[in-house]
XYZ file of C-alpha atoms in Angstrom:
263
model
C -44.954 -66.585 -35.540
C -47.005 -63.501 -36.249
C -45.731 -60.224 -34.831
C -48.129 -57.634 -33.384
C -48.881 -54.723 -35.700
C -47.398 -52.214 -33.230
C -44.089 -54.085 -33.264
C -44.025 -54.055 -37.049
C -44.751 -50.320 -37.238
C -42.804 -48.913 -34.297
C -40.222 -51.440 -33.082
C -36.566 -51.146 -34.069
C -35.857 -52.974 -37.332
C -34.053 -56.295 -37.139
C -30.409 -56.549 -38.316
C -31.629 -58.189 -41.511
C -34.113 -55.390 -42.144
C -31.415 -52.793 -41.493
C -29.084 -54.532 -43.960
C -31.801 -54.649 -46.615
C -32.674 -50.996 -46.058
C -29.032 -49.931 -46.294
C -28.483 -51.987 -49.446
C -31.575 -50.619 -51.192
C -30.759 -47.036 -50.171
C -27.166 -47.329 -51.356
C -28.259 -48.896 -54.662
C -30.830 -46.180 -55.332
C -28.311 -43.467 -54.460
C -25.705 -44.913 -56.818
C -28.248 -45.264 -59.639
C -29.500 -41.700 -59.192
C -25.962 -40.333 -59.038
C -25.008 -42.259 -62.182
C -28.104 -40.968 -63.997
C -27.357 -37.373 -62.984
C -23.724 -37.680 -64.052
C -24.814 -39.099 -67.419
C -27.246 -36.232 -67.983
C -24.506 -33.725 -67.162
C -22.138 -35.529 -69.533
C -24.718 -35.602 -72.327
C -25.309 -31.882 -71.865
C -21.591 -31.166 -72.129
C -21.247 -29.999 -68.543
C -18.013 -31.994 -68.117
C -16.314 -30.147 -70.960
C -12.860 -29.063 -69.787
C -13.477 -25.435 -70.752
C -16.204 -25.246 -68.079
C -13.884 -26.535 -65.350
C -10.439 -25.209 -66.194
C -10.858 -22.003 -64.183
C -11.071 -24.138 -61.014
C -7.375 -24.808 -61.552
C -6.603 -21.157 -60.803
C -5.794 -20.022 -57.285
C -7.727 -16.790 -57.865
C -10.948 -18.778 -58.293
C -10.536 -20.584 -54.983
C -9.433 -17.382 -53.268
C -12.622 -15.707 -54.507
C -14.763 -18.603 -53.275
C -12.898 -18.619 -49.949
C -13.612 -14.909 -49.552
C -17.295 -15.597 -50.129
C -17.228 -18.469 -47.652
C -15.650 -16.211 -45.025
C -18.399 -13.676 -45.697
C -20.993 -16.384 -45.183
C -19.413 -17.527 -41.916
C -19.037 -13.949 -40.639
C -22.703 -13.190 -41.288
C -23.864 -16.526 -39.874
C -21.762 -16.134 -36.720
C -23.099 -12.651 -35.932
C -26.667 -13.722 -36.736
C -26.222 -16.626 -34.314
C -25.046 -14.244 -31.562
C -28.050 -11.992 -32.144
C -30.380 -14.978 -32.090
C -28.946 -16.437 -28.878
C -29.026 -13.139 -26.971
C -32.368 -11.869 -28.258
C -33.861 -15.341 -27.884
C -32.963 -15.316 -24.190
C -34.511 -11.868 -23.755
C -37.705 -13.026 -25.465
C -37.764 -16.148 -23.297
C -37.498 -14.111 -20.098
C -40.316 -11.904 -21.300
C -42.492 -14.855 -22.244
C -41.989 -16.529 -18.860
C -42.569 -13.307 -16.934
C -45.554 -13.101 -14.626
C -46.095 -9.484 -15.722
C -48.466 -9.212 -18.651
C -46.762 -6.000 -19.757
C -43.633 -8.064 -20.436
C -45.191 -11.397 -21.413
C -47.683 -10.238 -24.045
C -45.219 -8.146 -26.122
C -42.701 -11.004 -25.998
C -45.280 -13.495 -27.242
C -46.326 -11.057 -29.983
C -42.721 -10.540 -31.138
C -42.005 -14.282 -31.140
C -45.113 -15.103 -33.150
C -44.474 -12.220 -35.554
C -40.872 -13.211 -36.237
C -41.844 -16.869 -36.594
C -44.586 -16.026 -39.072
C -42.763 -13.520 -41.278
C -40.362 -15.004 -43.863
C -36.728 -14.033 -43.502
C -36.729 -12.852 -47.108
C -39.419 -10.279 -46.311
C -37.373 -8.949 -43.378
C -34.389 -8.578 -45.707
C -36.491 -6.569 -48.157
C -37.590 -4.328 -45.292
C -33.953 -3.596 -44.423
C -33.037 -3.227 -48.096
C -35.949 -1.138 -49.402
C -38.049 0.245 -46.558
C -35.484 1.421 -44.011
C -33.445 3.510 -46.512
C -36.644 5.288 -47.554
C -37.081 6.551 -43.973
C -33.452 7.557 -43.569
C -32.044 4.400 -41.939
C -29.109 3.156 -43.995
C -27.473 -0.176 -43.199
C -24.449 -1.800 -44.759
C -25.043 -4.875 -46.911
C -23.609 -6.959 -44.072
C -26.310 -5.822 -41.652
C -29.034 -5.913 -44.297
C -28.457 -9.666 -44.354
C -27.266 -10.448 -40.831
C -29.902 -8.538 -38.876
C -32.976 -10.126 -40.535
C -31.469 -13.612 -40.291
C -30.634 -13.047 -36.624
C -34.100 -11.698 -35.812
C -35.869 -14.519 -37.606
C -33.757 -17.149 -35.847
C -34.184 -15.473 -32.446
C -37.857 -16.419 -32.369
C -37.006 -20.077 -32.999
C -34.228 -19.980 -30.401
C -36.631 -18.518 -27.831
C -38.934 -21.503 -28.327
C -35.990 -23.901 -28.063
C -34.995 -22.223 -24.801
C -38.557 -22.535 -23.515
C -38.673 -26.237 -24.364
C -35.484 -26.764 -22.383
C -36.755 -24.810 -19.394
C -40.010 -26.766 -19.344
C -38.021 -30.010 -19.486
C -36.291 -29.242 -16.180
C -38.082 -31.104 -13.357
C -40.214 -28.752 -11.294
C -38.697 -30.193 -8.129
C -35.452 -28.437 -9.001
C -37.206 -25.076 -8.951
C -39.046 -25.816 -5.725
C -35.859 -26.965 -4.044
C -34.010 -23.808 -5.087
C -36.814 -21.597 -3.789
C -36.838 -23.443 -0.494
C -33.195 -22.425 -0.065
C -34.223 -18.775 -0.222
C -32.946 -17.998 -3.715
C -34.566 -15.163 -5.616
C -36.458 -15.865 -8.840
C -33.523 -14.545 -10.884
C -31.085 -16.783 -9.004
C -33.373 -19.781 -9.432
C -33.529 -19.248 -13.177
C -29.908 -18.385 -13.948
C -28.200 -20.623 -11.389
C -30.465 -23.677 -11.337
C -32.994 -23.881 -14.179
C -31.249 -22.397 -17.210
C -27.921 -24.265 -16.827
C -29.838 -27.543 -16.687
C -32.016 -26.511 -19.632
C -28.900 -25.904 -21.729
C -27.908 -29.533 -21.300
C -31.125 -30.522 -23.077
C -31.077 -27.953 -25.851
C -27.428 -27.408 -26.832
C -27.685 -29.865 -29.784
C -30.845 -28.119 -31.004
C -29.194 -24.709 -30.705
C -26.167 -25.852 -32.677
C -28.464 -27.382 -35.294
C -30.042 -23.946 -35.771
C -26.706 -22.813 -37.192
C -27.371 -25.023 -40.193
C -30.510 -23.013 -40.903
C -28.655 -19.751 -40.339
C -25.929 -20.738 -42.818
C -28.536 -21.659 -45.408
C -30.393 -18.375 -44.966
C -27.250 -16.358 -45.643
C -27.707 -17.395 -49.276
C -30.205 -14.510 -49.449
C -27.165 -12.228 -49.455
C -27.341 -11.952 -53.250
C -30.435 -9.769 -52.820
C -28.422 -7.023 -51.119
C -25.224 -7.862 -53.071
C -23.398 -8.874 -49.902
C -20.216 -10.784 -50.712
C -21.138 -14.205 -49.375
C -20.547 -17.563 -51.034
C -23.647 -17.624 -53.224
C -23.121 -14.053 -54.394
C -19.513 -14.814 -55.366
C -20.721 -17.955 -57.136
C -23.057 -15.839 -59.261
C -20.111 -13.617 -60.198
C -18.133 -16.664 -61.350
C -21.101 -17.907 -63.366
C -21.467 -14.520 -65.051
C -17.762 -14.434 -65.943
C -17.217 -18.036 -67.042
C -20.741 -19.116 -68.098
C -20.361 -22.350 -66.119
C -23.585 -22.559 -64.137
C -23.644 -26.268 -63.286
C -19.940 -26.654 -62.366
C -19.989 -23.608 -60.080
C -23.193 -24.620 -58.342
C -21.898 -28.170 -57.863
C -18.719 -26.913 -56.194
C -20.628 -24.420 -54.053
C -23.108 -27.119 -53.030
C -20.210 -29.295 -51.863
C -18.815 -26.389 -49.822
C -22.192 -25.796 -48.150
C -22.528 -29.513 -47.437
C -19.086 -29.594 -45.817
C -19.887 -26.607 -43.585
C -23.262 -27.969 -42.540
C -21.798 -31.431 -42.004
C -19.181 -29.942 -39.674
C -21.928 -28.154 -37.735
C -23.989 -31.353 -37.530
C -20.980 -33.292 -36.249
C -20.392 -30.633 -33.621
C -24.039 -30.927 -32.607
C -23.704 -34.687 -32.163
C -20.533 -34.274 -30.090
C -22.232 -31.760 -27.797
C -25.266 -33.989 -27.569
C -23.316 -36.873 -26.058
C -23.965 -37.530 -22.375
C -21.427 -35.940 -20.080
C -19.766 -38.269 -17.590
């Protein structure tokens, strides 16, 4: 029996199709991993002299210090993004053009300018005009500002997803516009967007890797120090990649937990 084209393209795959897809994906992954491991072996990257320093507690302590630096920067950047994103949202939703237009301009500017360029502004431009920031803020502030624009749009998507009847009902009770937003609309919007907000942390963590530009002691910067000292580029980057994957996996799991329906 022939299936309609729409069913073939958009319908959920059958159990057999899912099994085939999983088998093919797993096989390809194993083959690629085996090929990569062989290339590393052929290039001598599994030589014990390139890995022995990972048996020292000082190495892991140094990496842990870098990881803490990464988490500290990412956490503060997330706070900046959440707070500033809410301010930008309020401005964008304002009926006053004097508040709405600047908010839209700031959001579009921050969305369009690469985070790396903002870091260079803090690193090179601000000191030339007498504004000196620590390496921590040279990294954290640009990452927070760049993410704030994305968070503002996530907030707006959540607010627009709230049924308009909720707003009308709240106004009919005599609530002010501020009460309607903060007591009725925004709490409901958060239920839609919390997973997306948590997922933004993955991007924030990744962008902290720009810390090497300002020599901030985050994970990637400490990895470069290890590479310079032990001349083990591939082993260090493999270990650091695993650490980043573990952190981002934990954030993704948290996002899925928060995204579950509340009963």
